[in-house]
Amino acid sequence: MAAITIFGKGNMGQAIGDVFKQGGNEVNYLVNGDPVKDLGDIVVLAVPYPAAISIAKANPTALVGKIVVDITNPLNFDTWDELVVPADSSAAEQIKQLLPDAKIVKAFNTTFAATLQSRKVGGQQTTVMAASDSSEAKAALEAALKDSGVAFVDAGTLKRAHELESFGFLQMTLAAKEKIGWDGGFAVEK
Ligand SMILES: NC(=O)c1ccc[n+]([C@@H]2O[C@H](COP(=O)([O-])OP(=O)(O)OC[C@H]3O[C@@H](n4cnc5c(N)ncnc54)[C@H](OP(=O)(O)O)[C@@H]3O)[C@@H](O)[C@H]2O)c1
């Protein structure tokens, strides 16, 4: 069982919290304006990308040694045509620069909230893909998800966050253009 703190109680914060609770973990939330204290070993930033950057900038000490899960899809929401992070980087790598002593994991950005709630993408089990330079952090996340109803795949090092964010971006544009549903998307067959 892991102690998990989730920043943000919106669509993703609630869906991820329910998944972790089913996995037998202890979940607490920090909503906007809450004092940052009593953080669990795993900290999920279930907030928009600019807010994730603000949280990282404001809390470098509190986040030392924590497994920090970045779930953001850093779109330019004015154009829906590009990401706001440098083309050779990712939101997760930008957060890593601000929190060099945390174990950053990119995860959950390719699973729409509805597919976490249903545990299904079409007929397939929903799969969380995770990228991190910390094998220990990925193992902890996999363990926390073991009995949660969603599957886990190790997607490689933190460099793969770039690909996960491209994947998430494409999936969002497909849903926005009604080519796929917000309760659908890409599935992973093991
Ligand atoms: N929705 C999806 O299907 C999906 C899928 C994959 C990834 N994502 C990513 O998940 C993240 C959250 O998306 P969402 O759909 O859950 O958005 P949402 O429903 O708008 O929820 C975002 C939440 O973050 C809160 N928040 C903002 N700044 C905060 C702070 N400093 N501390 C604590 N909470 C804060 C907001 O609270 P206030 O309203 O009080 O500001 C809001 O409740 C985004 O980065 C998005 O790209 C979403």
PDB file of C-alpha atoms and ligand atoms in Angstrom, residues 7-12 30-32 46-49 51 55 71-73 108-109 111-113, ligand 1:
ATOM      1  CA  PHE A   7      -2.774  17.902  -6.369  1.00  0.00           C
ATOM      2  CA  GLY A   8      -6.083  18.777  -8.047  1.00  0.00           C
ATOM      3  CA  LYS A   9      -9.516  17.194  -7.681  1.00  0.00           C
ATOM      4  CA  GLY A  10     -10.809  17.748 -11.204  1.00  0.00           C
ATOM      5  CA  ASN A  11     -11.676  15.061 -13.763  1.00  0.00           C
ATOM      6  CA  MET A  12      -8.278  13.379 -13.689  1.00  0.00           C
ATOM      7  CA  LEU A  30      -4.525  19.042  -2.091  1.00  0.00           C
ATOM      8  CA  VAL A  31      -6.790  21.537  -3.816  1.00  0.00           C
ATOM      9  CA  ASN A  32      -5.840  25.022  -4.917  1.00  0.00           C
ATOM     10  CA  ALA A  46      -3.361  16.315 -11.664  1.00  0.00           C
ATOM     11  CA  VAL A  47      -3.444  19.964 -12.700  1.00  0.00           C
ATOM     12  CA  PRO A  48      -2.928  21.915 -15.946  1.00  0.00           C
ATOM     13  CA  TYR A  49       0.698  22.180 -17.100  1.00  0.00           C
ATOM     14  CA  ALA A  51      -0.084  24.901 -12.525  1.00  0.00           C
ATOM     15  CA  ILE A  55       3.705  23.778  -7.878  1.00  0.00           C
ATOM     16  CA  ILE A  71       0.134  13.633 -16.085  1.00  0.00           C
ATOM     17  CA  THR A  72      -0.074  16.839 -18.109  1.00  0.00           C
ATOM     18  CA  ASN A  73      -0.658  17.274 -21.812  1.00  0.00           C
ATOM     19  CA  PHE A 108      -1.619   8.837 -17.162  1.00  0.00           C
ATOM     20  CA  ASN A 109      -1.387  11.460 -19.942  1.00  0.00           C
ATOM     21  CA  THR A 111      -5.557   7.723 -20.682  1.00  0.00           C
ATOM     22  CA  PHE A 112      -8.657   9.917 -20.854  1.00  0.00           C
ATOM     23  CA  ALA A 113     -10.409  10.343 -17.490  1.00  0.00           C
TER      24      ALA A 113
HETATM   25  N1  LIG B   1      -9.193  15.037 -18.746  1.00  0.00           N
HETATM   26  C1  LIG B   1      -8.497  14.067 -19.322  1.00  0.00           C
HETATM   27  O1  LIG B   1      -9.071  13.121 -19.859  1.00  0.00           O
HETATM   28  C2  LIG B   1      -6.990  14.095 -19.273  1.00  0.00           C
HETATM   29  C3  LIG B   1      -6.283  12.984 -19.775  1.00  0.00           C
HETATM   30  C4  LIG B   1      -4.891  12.944 -19.660  1.00  0.00           C
HETATM   31  C5  LIG B   1      -4.225  13.994 -19.065  1.00  0.00           C
HETATM   32  N2  LIG B   1      -4.924  15.073 -18.611  1.00  0.00           N
HETATM   33  C6  LIG B   1      -4.177  16.152 -17.937  1.00  0.00           C
HETATM   34  O2  LIG B   1      -4.582  16.118 -16.573  1.00  0.00           O
HETATM   35  C7  LIG B   1      -4.465  17.421 -16.019  1.00  0.00           C
HETATM   36  C8  LIG B   1      -5.780  17.756 -15.311  1.00  0.00           C
HETATM   37  O3  LIG B   1      -6.816  17.703 -16.266  1.00  0.00           O
HETATM   38  P1  LIG B   1      -8.340  17.642 -15.811  1.00  0.00           P
HETATM   39  O4  LIG B   1      -9.089  17.194 -17.021  1.00  0.00           O
HETATM   40  O5  LIG B   1      -8.480  16.867 -14.558  1.00  0.00           O
HETATM   41  O6  LIG B   1      -8.639  19.174 -15.535  1.00  0.00           O
HETATM   42  P2  LIG B   1      -9.737  19.806 -14.565  1.00  0.00           P
HETATM   43  O7  LIG B   1     -10.930  18.922 -14.484  1.00  0.00           O
HETATM   44  O8  LIG B   1      -9.882  21.207 -15.014  1.00  0.00           O
HETATM   45  O9  LIG B   1      -9.023  19.795 -13.135  1.00  0.00           O
HETATM   46  C9  LIG B   1      -7.864  20.504 -12.883  1.00  0.00           C
HETATM   47  C10 LIG B   1      -7.873  20.782 -11.413  1.00  0.00           C
HETATM   48  O10 LIG B   1      -6.607  21.343 -11.024  1.00  0.00           O
HETATM   49  C11 LIG B   1      -6.884  22.212  -9.966  1.00  0.00           C
HETATM   50  N3  LIG B   1      -5.722  23.067  -9.703  1.00  0.00           N
HETATM   51  C12 LIG B   1      -5.218  24.060 -10.457  1.00  0.00           C
HETATM   52  N4  LIG B   1      -4.122  24.580  -9.865  1.00  0.00           N
HETATM   53  C13 LIG B   1      -3.949  23.889  -8.706  1.00  0.00           C
HETATM   54  C14 LIG B   1      -3.001  23.948  -7.645  1.00  0.00           C
HETATM   55  N5  LIG B   1      -1.992  24.824  -7.665  1.00  0.00           N
HETATM   56  N6  LIG B   1      -3.128  23.081  -6.604  1.00  0.00           N
HETATM   57  C15 LIG B   1      -4.135  22.186  -6.574  1.00  0.00           C
HETATM   58  N7  LIG B   1      -5.069  22.081  -7.551  1.00  0.00           N
HETATM   59  C16 LIG B   1      -4.973  22.932  -8.598  1.00  0.00           C
HETATM   60  C17 LIG B   1      -8.113  22.951 -10.422  1.00  0.00           C
HETATM   61  O11 LIG B   1      -8.737  23.567  -9.338  1.00  0.00           O
HETATM   62  P3  LIG B   1      -9.372  25.045  -9.524  1.00  0.00           P
HETATM   63  O12 LIG B   1     -10.492  24.898 -10.466  1.00  0.00           O
HETATM   64  O13 LIG B   1      -9.771  25.407  -8.120  1.00  0.00           O
HETATM   65  O14 LIG B   1      -8.266  25.911 -10.064  1.00  0.00           O
HETATM   66  C18 LIG B   1      -8.939  21.771 -10.975  1.00  0.00           C
HETATM   67  O15 LIG B   1      -9.733  21.177  -9.987  1.00  0.00           O
HETATM   68  C19 LIG B   1      -4.109  18.376 -17.165  1.00  0.00           C
HETATM   69  O16 LIG B   1      -2.731  18.627 -17.148  1.00  0.00           O
HETATM   70  C20 LIG B   1      -4.465  17.559 -18.413  1.00  0.00           C
HETATM   71  O17 LIG B   1      -3.649  17.898 -19.529  1.00  0.00           O
HETATM   72  C21 LIG B   1      -6.282  15.159 -18.699  1.00  0.00           C
END
